[in-house]
């Protein structure tokens, strides 16, 4: 609820709270006034000292009037922070925290550490803001650093500065100085993210979300929760995120929570914090021998706190334990932390074991989440049994009851809300929110279906139901909307090439998107932006926000420049621009990308020029895999099919670009497209409705060849062929990678062995690693049969049944399939046999012998054809005999169970099989009628 509060208002709130906090610290040095309220003769004051004896280790504690600085700090300020975190979430606390505010002083003054970066080629010097490297020791261990500081702080409270005002003031000033120093050494909210001892507390109480906090993943606002932001001169807010941490709790606390749920440090923080808090409050009893010492608040007004450091630190069963307090405190707190951690792990292990037996469908992540939820619920209520209690007990009894009931009620509501959350539920909401944004971009007329509601008011299920009933939501627009969701998810690092099929499965089922359409979307996106699918390029939501913030700041500066000057200028290397680059840590490549996208038309033309270059590269690749020097036709057919498919996708993408910019001078672009790939272009124009979408001038340019025909040599040298095969080796598809590597081995065994040396260790795909391993020893013209997994996958791809099936499915099928060899005249299947396998002829010939009234008829089979597929589908017996008709006939056999399992798991494959068999039946019926 506080995420939408204007930044200017929150800025003033921060100023007020920071000034108040600094005044409270100042009062620790000098406060001659508030001690009057604690004098025993002030009968009107609830804070006055009484003559009650508070025993500490069997002796009454001597007390004197005291200033209220420490009482207010520990009794009101700290408990208020815990309450805010659970109820309002981190999005309020992070925006009002005085320490976070003070840590930004160096940024506000422009005094921050920077790294010098010099381009060796151009000599251009750039300065980048220093940030904590995620691979550094601090980046990997900051959780333990923060928890260690929290542990030291709680030990320090008991030992040094619970009541000693000067020591407390020194500790607070030291912390402020550390926060400001971190703000100088590192950009962004590095103090909050990597150093602040309050950060573990924030995570525990405010993740996955506070009771009244907003859901960032369902927000239509670009600035969410407590994201870093700045206010422009015109009053608009803009992101100031520099991606100092990924994932960032300030952008989406629930996303951060689910991302870290299974990490070992998370369980340590959660369970360890429970033990630390329990140990902290129990120590007061173990030290004094009674609870009166804590609940009376006497520990807040001990003027001789430092004098007791080496006195006995424990008092049990009426006896002092001669362990110095300075040693006993860390032992008790550390012991409780360790016990709680190991106890939490043991409970979690038992819970998972019990769930596997009784609730096998309950995810392990959900079990851990619910245990964490119970820990937070329990420790929140335990904390408020003690937190602020010395002050609460001064209130009327009725107010105390209301206070306690209110805390229990609010924490119970939080428990109810949080208990129902799960990673899957979050993912469904996330995807539905993305899809809702795509529907809004399509500008469909949805008002008649919403009965006064907006798209943002619809829940996850309703969004998909609406999409199904919208009259204007055609197949093309559905494809466009889904493509937008996938692009956004890839850009933010929410999915990658490998995980997108599984993570987006629920959404595809809701929208009726097939796996083939999903793969087509990935192919299209990979062509439009190859870096989008690059597994070596780390993408994140935080990085997208950083680049977006820089782009908007740049647009504003350029707009101001245009107002101040009548002439249009290019980007100047001004102090303002350099400052923006430093602030957002913009690299030269990122700046070039952002500049190219400032103009939509210019961006589209740049993209088109890039695609033209890609198309030329693919045409050369196609020529390379058609060279007669390469002999293995099965592998080459696979590579040709892949390249041809990508060529079609590029041509369609270029035609889409021409639709977007057809009012601009783009005849040159159309001419380049026509000259680059006239045959593919003509086929697509003949099959699809582009003539209705493009202007007549563009259509004429596309359909009429230019005056100067493009001439090129069909023959390529061995070096050129190797180059283009290595281009195909960069594809994300493991089957294409393995096939390209095999083709390279046919041409140059030594070169293939060198490439295989790297792929054998680095490739994430088993098929590629296996192929590389077999090529480590150079063998001229290796036979495809020497590569069992690759051979089976290639022949499956080239068959009618499995053509264009997802590569992972083909590879999985190949691993389960078996190759059998038959001699001429040997029976493969006999009439009357139960069809338990789908057979695919991969080498040689075979004959099907039909028994008819006039005798035996023969049908000749050739490689790539399937045998007895109808019988396999029907689980019936074979009606004909199949006999090998060559000296070496090789058959790929897939068991019926494996085939049925694939049909169950892949509805798109089942549909393709049904279509294929329907066509065969139609041909059979027509032949019978003839």
mmCIF file of C-alpha atoms in Angstrom, residues 439 442-446 448-449 466-478 480:
data_model
loop_
_atom_site.group_PDB
_atom_site.id
_atom_site.type_symbol
_atom_site.label_atom_id
_atom_site.label_comp_id
_atom_site.label_asym_id
_atom_site.label_seq_id
_atom_site.Cartn_x
_atom_site.Cartn_y
_atom_site.Cartn_z
ATOM 1 C CA UNK A 439 -3.589 -7.952 -24.041
ATOM 2 C CA UNK A 442 -3.269 -5.335 -28.505
ATOM 3 C CA UNK A 443 -5.992 -2.752 -27.656
ATOM 4 C CA UNK A 444 -8.813 -5.273 -27.893
ATOM 5 C CA UNK A 445 -12.367 -4.294 -26.994
ATOM 6 C CA UNK A 446 -12.823 -6.081 -23.668
ATOM 7 C CA UNK A 448 -18.347 -5.739 -22.910
ATOM 8 C CA UNK A 449 -17.022 -8.816 -21.116
ATOM 9 C CA UNK A 466 -11.323 -13.802 -21.221
ATOM 10 C CA UNK A 467 -8.703 -14.477 -23.886
ATOM 11 C CA UNK A 468 -10.628 -17.540 -25.053
ATOM 12 C CA UNK A 469 -13.913 -15.674 -25.566
ATOM 13 C CA UNK A 470 -12.584 -12.445 -27.105
ATOM 14 C CA UNK A 471 -13.824 -12.254 -30.722
ATOM 15 C CA UNK A 472 -10.835 -10.222 -31.890
ATOM 16 C CA UNK A 473 -8.262 -12.462 -30.236
ATOM 17 C CA UNK A 474 -7.292 -14.304 -33.397
ATOM 18 C CA UNK A 475 -4.640 -16.981 -33.703
ATOM 19 C CA UNK A 476 -2.239 -14.366 -34.992
ATOM 20 C CA UNK A 477 -2.833 -12.063 -32.031
ATOM 21 C CA UNK A 478 -2.590 -14.974 -29.625
ATOM 22 C CA UNK A 480 1.798 -12.134 -30.858
#
